[in-house]
Amino acid sequence: MIDRKQNYVLPRTVDQAAELLISDLLLEHLQAITMLSESDFQQLCQAVAPYIIDEFQIYTGNDALLNDCFSRAGTCRQTDPVTIILDSIRSKLTQVHDIYIVE
């Protein structure tokens, strides 16, 4: 069996992981993330944590990403790597200006 995780380079930073996840989401999902309450955001983090941990191999070999998460834990209110990555997504989405969608 071919391991599909070997088909791409794992993200080494929180920003790379966030950008990769953003690129995989639909516009409706991106909008929904920016509108979540804090409790709903925490529920989202808990729901997707196993998938993100597995996909990015956070505790099983991707030390660069894990270390970047821990280095950011000192500058933000979160300590969980998945929450730090998802918080980065939310931050990136709310700081974007002048986006034009062409249909």
mmCIF file of N, CA and C in Angstrom:
data_model
loop_
_atom_site.group_PDB
_atom_site.id
_atom_site.type_symbol
_atom_site.label_atom_id
_atom_site.label_comp_id
_atom_site.label_asym_id
_atom_site.label_seq_id
_atom_site.Cartn_x
_atom_site.Cartn_y
_atom_site.Cartn_z
ATOM 1 N N MET A 1 0.839 -1.176 0.000
ATOM 2 C CA MET A 1 0.000 0.000 0.000
ATOM 3 C C MET A 1 0.889 1.246 0.000
ATOM 4 N N ILE A 2 0.522 2.232 -0.763
ATOM 5 C CA ILE A 2 1.285 3.470 -0.856
ATOM 6 C C ILE A 2 0.815 4.424 0.222
ATOM 7 N N ASP A 3 1.763 4.989 0.954
ATOM 8 C CA ASP A 3 1.441 5.958 1.988
ATOM 9 C C ASP A 3 1.292 7.324 1.335
ATOM 10 N N ARG A 4 0.069 7.860 1.321
ATOM 11 C CA ARG A 4 -0.183 9.123 0.631
ATOM 12 C C ARG A 4 0.501 10.301 1.309
ATOM 13 N N LYS A 5 0.854 10.179 2.583
ATOM 14 C CA LYS A 5 1.512 11.266 3.294
ATOM 15 C C LYS A 5 2.906 11.539 2.762
ATOM 16 N N GLN A 6 3.469 10.592 2.074
ATOM 17 C CA GLN A 6 4.799 10.791 1.525
ATOM 18 C C GLN A 6 4.757 11.529 0.196
ATOM 19 N N ASN A 7 3.558 11.835 -0.306
ATOM 20 C CA ASN A 7 3.415 12.487 -1.598
ATOM 21 C C ASN A 7 3.619 13.997 -1.541
ATOM 22 N N TYR A 8 3.691 14.584 -0.372
ATOM 23 C CA TYR A 8 3.913 16.021 -0.278
ATOM 24 C C TYR A 8 4.821 16.319 0.908
ATOM 25 N N VAL A 9 5.379 17.499 0.886
ATOM 26 C CA VAL A 9 6.263 17.930 1.963
ATOM 27 C C VAL A 9 5.399 18.449 3.111
ATOM 28 N N LEU A 10 5.695 17.971 4.291
ATOM 29 C CA LEU A 10 4.941 18.413 5.466
ATOM 30 C C LEU A 10 5.250 19.875 5.777
ATOM 31 N N PRO A 11 4.243 20.612 6.252
ATOM 32 C CA PRO A 11 4.505 21.994 6.652
ATOM 33 C C PRO A 11 5.450 22.013 7.852
ATOM 34 N N ARG A 12 6.371 22.956 7.844
ATOM 35 C CA ARG A 12 7.359 23.041 8.919
ATOM 36 C C ARG A 12 7.042 24.161 9.904
ATOM 37 N N THR A 13 6.113 25.042 9.537
ATOM 38 C CA THR A 13 5.765 26.162 10.406
ATOM 39 C C THR A 13 4.254 26.251 10.561
ATOM 40 N N VAL A 14 3.825 26.985 11.551
ATOM 41 C CA VAL A 14 2.397 27.216 11.766
ATOM 42 C C VAL A 14 1.812 27.925 10.553
ATOM 43 N N ASP A 15 2.517 28.917 10.025
ATOM 44 C CA ASP A 15 2.017 29.642 8.859
ATOM 45 C C ASP A 15 1.844 28.727 7.655
ATOM 46 N N GLN A 16 2.804 27.848 7.419
ATOM 47 C CA GLN A 16 2.685 26.913 6.295
ATOM 48 C C GLN A 16 1.496 25.976 6.487
ATOM 49 N N ALA A 17 1.310 25.476 7.695
ATOM 50 C CA ALA A 17 0.178 24.580 7.975
ATOM 51 C C ALA A 17 -1.141 25.327 7.790
ATOM 52 N N ALA A 18 -1.209 26.551 8.310
ATOM 53 C CA ALA A 18 -2.433 27.347 8.177
ATOM 54 C C ALA A 18 -2.745 27.625 6.712
ATOM 55 N N GLU A 19 -1.757 28.008 5.943
ATOM 56 C CA GLU A 19 -1.977 28.310 4.534
ATOM 57 C C GLU A 19 -2.394 27.067 3.748
ATOM 58 N N LEU A 20 -1.830 25.932 4.102
ATOM 59 C CA LEU A 20 -2.209 24.681 3.444
ATOM 60 C C LEU A 20 -3.668 24.339 3.734
ATOM 61 N N LEU A 21 -4.074 24.488 4.984
ATOM 62 C CA LEU A 21 -5.460 24.212 5.342
ATOM 63 C C LEU A 21 -6.413 25.219 4.696
ATOM 64 N N ILE A 22 -6.032 26.488 4.662
ATOM 65 C CA ILE A 22 -6.860 27.507 4.017
ATOM 66 C C ILE A 22 -7.075 27.161 2.548
ATOM 67 N N SER A 23 -6.030 26.705 1.894
ATOM 68 C CA SER A 23 -6.140 26.387 0.466
ATOM 69 C C SER A 23 -7.067 25.206 0.202
ATOM 70 N N ASP A 24 -7.315 24.382 1.213
ATOM 71 C CA ASP A 24 -8.187 23.213 1.059
ATOM 72 C C ASP A 24 -9.644 23.488 1.422
ATOM 73 N N LEU A 25 -9.928 24.663 1.968
ATOM 74 C CA LEU A 25 -11.285 24.945 2.429
ATOM 75 C C LEU A 25 -12.086 25.718 1.385
ATOM 76 N N LEU A 26 -13.384 25.489 1.397
ATOM 77 C CA LEU A 26 -14.289 26.243 0.541
ATOM 78 C C LEU A 26 -14.514 27.634 1.124
ATOM 79 N N LEU A 27 -14.923 28.560 0.295
ATOM 80 C CA LEU A 27 -15.174 29.932 0.735
ATOM 81 C C LEU A 27 -16.182 29.982 1.885
ATOM 82 N N GLU A 28 -17.203 29.127 1.831
ATOM 83 C CA GLU A 28 -18.212 29.110 2.893
ATOM 84 C C GLU A 28 -17.599 28.689 4.230
ATOM 85 N N HIS A 29 -16.668 27.731 4.177
ATOM 86 C CA HIS A 29 -16.011 27.282 5.402
ATOM 87 C C HIS A 29 -15.112 28.370 5.972
ATOM 88 N N LEU A 30 -14.411 29.061 5.097
ATOM 89 C CA LEU A 30 -13.535 30.143 5.546
ATOM 90 C C LEU A 30 -14.348 31.235 6.224
ATOM 91 N N GLN A 31 -15.471 31.570 5.631
ATOM 92 C CA GLN A 31 -16.332 32.591 6.212
ATOM 93 C C GLN A 31 -16.884 32.130 7.562
ATOM 94 N N ALA A 32 -17.275 30.873 7.636
ATOM 95 C CA ALA A 32 -17.834 30.342 8.883
ATOM 96 C C ALA A 32 -16.803 30.380 10.010
ATOM 97 N N ILE A 33 -15.555 30.085 9.697
ATOM 98 C CA ILE A 33 -14.507 30.092 10.719
ATOM 99 C C ILE A 33 -14.355 31.484 11.328
ATOM 100 N N THR A 34 -14.462 32.507 10.518
ATOM 101 C CA THR A 34 -14.290 33.866 11.035
ATOM 102 C C THR A 34 -15.455 34.303 11.912
ATOM 103 N N MET A 35 -16.589 33.619 11.783
ATOM 104 C CA MET A 35 -17.780 34.027 12.528
ATOM 105 C C MET A 35 -18.061 33.156 13.757
ATOM 106 N N LEU A 36 -17.219 32.179 14.044
ATOM 107 C CA LEU A 36 -17.452 31.283 15.172
ATOM 108 C C LEU A 36 -17.274 31.990 16.506
ATOM 109 N N SER A 37 -18.123 31.654 17.449
ATOM 110 C CA SER A 37 -17.908 32.117 18.820
ATOM 111 C C SER A 37 -16.700 31.372 19.383
ATOM 112 N N GLU A 38 -16.195 31.829 20.491
ATOM 113 C CA GLU A 38 -15.016 31.180 21.081
ATOM 114 C C GLU A 38 -15.314 29.737 21.482
ATOM 115 N N SER A 39 -16.493 29.486 22.021
ATOM 116 C CA SER A 39 -16.825 28.106 22.419
ATOM 117 C C SER A 39 -16.990 27.206 21.187
ATOM 118 N N ASP A 40 -17.590 27.724 20.123
ATOM 119 C CA ASP A 40 -17.714 26.945 18.888
ATOM 120 C C ASP A 40 -16.347 26.701 18.259
ATOM 121 N N PHE A 41 -15.469 27.694 18.354
ATOM 122 C CA PHE A 41 -14.116 27.544 17.832
ATOM 123 C C PHE A 41 -13.375 26.435 18.576
ATOM 124 N N GLN A 42 -13.531 26.377 19.890
ATOM 125 C CA GLN A 42 -12.890 25.322 20.682
ATOM 126 C C GLN A 42 -13.455 23.947 20.328
ATOM 127 N N GLN A 43 -14.755 23.872 20.061
ATOM 128 C CA GLN A 43 -15.352 22.609 19.637
ATOM 129 C C GLN A 43 -14.803 22.178 18.283
ATOM 130 N N LEU A 44 -14.626 23.138 17.375
ATOM 131 C CA LEU A 44 -14.026 22.836 16.075
ATOM 132 C C LEU A 44 -12.621 22.286 16.258
ATOM 133 N N CYS A 45 -11.841 22.932 17.108
ATOM 134 C CA CYS A 45 -10.465 22.482 17.362
ATOM 135 C C CYS A 45 -10.447 21.038 17.855
ATOM 136 N N GLN A 46 -11.322 20.718 18.793
ATOM 137 C CA GLN A 46 -11.376 19.364 19.328
ATOM 138 C C GLN A 46 -11.819 18.361 18.267
ATOM 139 N N ALA A 47 -12.736 18.778 17.402
ATOM 140 C CA ALA A 47 -13.264 17.861 16.388
ATOM 141 C C ALA A 47 -12.234 17.525 15.315
ATOM 142 N N VAL A 48 -11.441 18.501 14.912
ATOM 143 C CA VAL A 48 -10.489 18.269 13.812
ATOM 144 C C VAL A 48 -9.088 17.911 14.297
ATOM 145 N N ALA A 49 -8.851 17.996 15.588
ATOM 146 C CA ALA A 49 -7.508 17.741 16.128
ATOM 147 C C ALA A 49 -6.922 16.399 15.690
ATOM 148 N N PRO A 50 -7.653 15.296 15.799
ATOM 149 C CA PRO A 50 -7.043 14.011 15.402
ATOM 150 C C PRO A 50 -6.591 13.990 13.943
ATOM 151 N N TYR A 51 -7.361 14.632 13.081
ATOM 152 C CA TYR A 51 -7.028 14.637 11.654
ATOM 153 C C TYR A 51 -5.803 15.499 11.361
ATOM 154 N N ILE A 52 -5.743 16.666 11.978
ATOM 155 C CA ILE A 52 -4.604 17.570 11.747
ATOM 156 C C ILE A 52 -3.339 16.969 12.341
ATOM 157 N N ILE A 53 -3.449 16.401 13.539
ATOM 158 C CA ILE A 53 -2.289 15.775 14.177
ATOM 159 C C ILE A 53 -1.752 14.648 13.304
ATOM 160 N N ASP A 54 -2.653 13.837 12.766
ATOM 161 C CA ASP A 54 -2.247 12.724 11.915
ATOM 162 C C ASP A 54 -1.703 13.211 10.571
ATOM 163 N N GLU A 55 -2.422 14.093 9.921
ATOM 164 C CA GLU A 55 -2.046 14.550 8.582
ATOM 165 C C GLU A 55 -0.698 15.264 8.571
ATOM 166 N N PHE A 56 -0.455 16.094 9.575
ATOM 167 C CA PHE A 56 0.794 16.854 9.630
ATOM 168 C C PHE A 56 1.853 16.171 10.494
ATOM 169 N N GLN A 57 1.522 14.991 11.010
ATOM 170 C CA GLN A 57 2.444 14.195 11.816
ATOM 171 C C GLN A 57 3.063 15.026 12.953
ATOM 172 N N ILE A 58 2.220 15.740 13.638
ATOM 173 C CA ILE A 58 2.685 16.687 14.654
ATOM 174 C C ILE A 58 3.454 16.002 15.773
ATOM 175 N N TYR A 59 2.961 14.874 16.267
ATOM 176 C CA TYR A 59 3.652 14.194 17.367
ATOM 177 C C TYR A 59 4.433 12.967 16.915
ATOM 178 N N THR A 60 4.471 12.741 15.612
ATOM 179 C CA THR A 60 5.120 11.521 15.122
ATOM 180 C C THR A 60 6.182 11.815 14.067
ATOM 181 N N GLY A 61 6.969 12.845 14.293
ATOM 182 C CA GLY A 61 8.090 13.075 13.391
ATOM 183 C C GLY A 61 8.221 14.468 12.827
ATOM 184 N N ASN A 62 7.168 15.270 12.863
ATOM 185 C CA ASN A 62 7.270 16.627 12.330
ATOM 186 C C ASN A 62 7.672 17.579 13.460
ATOM 187 N N ASP A 63 8.903 17.415 13.888
ATOM 188 C CA ASP A 63 9.409 18.210 15.015
ATOM 189 C C ASP A 63 9.474 19.695 14.701
ATOM 190 N N ALA A 64 9.723 20.047 13.451
ATOM 191 C CA ALA A 64 9.816 21.463 13.077
ATOM 192 C C ALA A 64 8.483 22.168 13.330
ATOM 193 N N LEU A 65 7.375 21.554 12.912
ATOM 194 C CA LEU A 65 6.056 22.154 13.132
ATOM 195 C C LEU A 65 5.716 22.180 14.610
ATOM 196 N N LEU A 66 5.989 21.098 15.310
ATOM 197 C CA LEU A 66 5.708 21.047 16.745
ATOM 198 C C LEU A 66 6.493 22.120 17.491
ATOM 199 N N ASN A 67 7.759 22.284 17.155
ATOM 200 C CA ASN A 67 8.584 23.313 17.801
ATOM 201 C C ASN A 67 8.080 24.714 17.487
ATOM 202 N N ASP A 68 7.625 24.948 16.250
ATOM 203 C CA ASP A 68 7.086 26.263 15.905
ATOM 204 C C ASP A 68 5.804 26.531 16.686
ATOM 205 N N CYS A 69 4.973 25.497 16.851
ATOM 206 C CA CYS A 69 3.760 25.648 17.666
ATOM 207 C C CYS A 69 4.130 26.030 19.095
ATOM 208 N N PHE A 70 5.097 25.322 19.666
ATOM 209 C CA PHE A 70 5.491 25.608 21.037
ATOM 210 C C PHE A 70 6.130 26.989 21.171
ATOM 211 N N SER A 71 6.856 27.422 20.158
ATOM 212 C CA SER A 71 7.459 28.762 20.226
ATOM 213 C C SER A 71 6.380 29.842 20.177
ATOM 214 N N ARG A 72 5.276 29.570 19.493
ATOM 215 C CA ARG A 72 4.173 30.536 19.431
ATOM 216 C C ARG A 72 3.310 30.488 20.687
ATOM 217 N N ALA A 73 3.371 29.396 21.417
ATOM 218 C CA ALA A 73 2.553 29.269 22.619
ATOM 219 C C ALA A 73 2.896 30.347 23.635
ATOM 220 N N GLY A 74 4.125 30.809 23.609
ATOM 221 C CA GLY A 74 4.518 31.869 24.533
ATOM 222 C C GLY A 74 3.984 33.232 24.164
ATOM 223 N N THR A 75 3.590 33.402 22.898
ATOM 224 C CA THR A 75 3.119 34.710 22.443
ATOM 225 C C THR A 75 1.617 34.775 22.214
ATOM 226 N N CYS A 76 0.926 33.654 22.401
ATOM 227 C CA CYS A 76 -0.534 33.650 22.242
ATOM 228 C C CYS A 76 -1.156 32.972 23.453
ATOM 229 N N ARG A 77 -2.450 32.956 23.479
ATOM 230 C CA ARG A 77 -3.151 32.418 24.648
ATOM 231 C C ARG A 77 -3.329 30.908 24.604
ATOM 232 N N GLN A 78 -2.893 30.253 23.553
ATOM 233 C CA GLN A 78 -3.090 28.826 23.365
ATOM 234 C C GLN A 78 -1.792 28.048 23.551
ATOM 235 N N THR A 79 -1.908 26.798 23.950
ATOM 236 C CA THR A 79 -0.733 25.932 24.064
ATOM 237 C C THR A 79 -0.867 24.661 23.231
ATOM 238 N N ASP A 80 -2.082 24.334 22.795
ATOM 239 C CA ASP A 80 -2.315 23.144 21.993
ATOM 240 C C ASP A 80 -1.928 23.425 20.539
ATOM 241 N N PRO A 81 -1.092 22.580 19.924
ATOM 242 C CA PRO A 81 -0.656 22.832 18.549
ATOM 243 C C PRO A 81 -1.797 23.010 17.547
ATOM 244 N N VAL A 82 -2.830 22.196 17.626
ATOM 245 C CA VAL A 82 -3.941 22.313 16.678
ATOM 246 C C VAL A 82 -4.661 23.644 16.868
ATOM 247 N N THR A 83 -4.886 24.028 18.106
ATOM 248 C CA THR A 83 -5.544 25.304 18.376
ATOM 249 C C THR A 83 -4.689 26.466 17.873
ATOM 250 N N ILE A 84 -3.385 26.360 18.024
ATOM 251 C CA ILE A 84 -2.481 27.412 17.541
ATOM 252 C C ILE A 84 -2.571 27.522 16.017
ATOM 253 N N ILE A 85 -2.613 26.391 15.337
ATOM 254 C CA ILE A 85 -2.716 26.402 13.865
ATOM 255 C C ILE A 85 -4.064 26.980 13.430
ATOM 256 N N LEU A 86 -5.147 26.529 14.050
ATOM 257 C CA LEU A 86 -6.470 27.031 13.673
ATOM 258 C C LEU A 86 -6.649 28.493 14.051
ATOM 259 N N ASP A 87 -6.044 28.909 15.148
ATOM 260 C CA ASP A 87 -6.085 30.319 15.524
ATOM 261 C C ASP A 87 -5.333 31.160 14.499
ATOM 262 N N SER A 88 -4.250 30.615 13.965
ATOM 263 C CA SER A 88 -3.510 31.299 12.908
ATOM 264 C C SER A 88 -4.376 31.455 11.662
ATOM 265 N N ILE A 89 -5.150 30.424 11.338
ATOM 266 C CA ILE A 89 -6.069 30.508 10.201
ATOM 267 C C ILE A 89 -7.070 31.631 10.424
ATOM 268 N N ARG A 90 -7.680 31.629 11.598
ATOM 269 C CA ARG A 90 -8.685 32.655 11.900
ATOM 270 C C ARG A 90 -8.069 34.046 11.848
ATOM 271 N N SER A 91 -6.874 34.178 12.361
ATOM 272 C CA SER A 91 -6.182 35.461 12.333
ATOM 273 C C SER A 91 -5.893 35.897 10.900
ATOM 274 N N LYS A 92 -5.404 34.973 10.073
ATOM 275 C CA LYS A 92 -5.109 35.292 8.670
ATOM 276 C C LYS A 92 -6.376 35.712 7.931
ATOM 277 N N LEU A 93 -7.484 35.051 8.211
ATOM 278 C CA LEU A 93 -8.728 35.354 7.509
ATOM 279 C C LEU A 93 -9.315 36.694 7.920
ATOM 280 N N THR A 94 -9.119 37.088 9.147
ATOM 281 C CA THR A 94 -9.674 38.360 9.603
ATOM 282 C C THR A 94 -8.760 39.531 9.292
ATOM 283 N N GLN A 95 -7.512 39.275 8.919
ATOM 284 C CA GLN A 95 -6.577 40.352 8.590
ATOM 285 C C GLN A 95 -6.471 40.598 7.091
ATOM 286 N N VAL A 96 -7.178 39.818 6.299
ATOM 287 C CA VAL A 96 -7.095 39.953 4.846
ATOM 288 C C VAL A 96 -7.902 41.170 4.408
ATOM 289 N N HIS A 97 -7.305 41.961 3.543
ATOM 290 C CA HIS A 97 -7.966 43.151 3.019
ATOM 291 C C HIS A 97 -7.980 43.094 1.493
ATOM 292 N N ASP A 98 -8.958 43.723 0.916
ATOM 293 C CA ASP A 98 -9.028 43.874 -0.545
ATOM 294 C C ASP A 98 -8.997 42.555 -1.286
ATOM 295 N N ILE A 99 -9.851 41.633 -0.903
ATOM 296 C CA ILE A 99 -9.968 40.375 -1.627
ATOM 297 C C ILE A 99 -11.074 40.528 -2.661
ATOM 298 N N TYR A 100 -10.770 40.135 -3.852
ATOM 299 C CA TYR A 100 -11.742 40.196 -4.926
ATOM 300 C C TYR A 100 -12.034 38.784 -5.396
ATOM 301 N N ILE A 101 -13.304 38.451 -5.467
ATOM 302 C CA ILE A 101 -13.694 37.125 -5.929
ATOM 303 C C ILE A 101 -14.295 37.296 -7.316
ATOM 304 N N VAL A 102 -13.723 36.598 -8.271
ATOM 305 C CA VAL A 102 -14.181 36.674 -9.647
ATOM 306 C C VAL A 102 -14.890 35.391 -9.988
ATOM 307 N N GLU A 103 -16.108 35.496 -10.428
ATOM 308 C CA GLU A 103 -16.875 34.312 -10.802
ATOM 309 C C GLU A 103 -16.970 34.194 -12.299
#
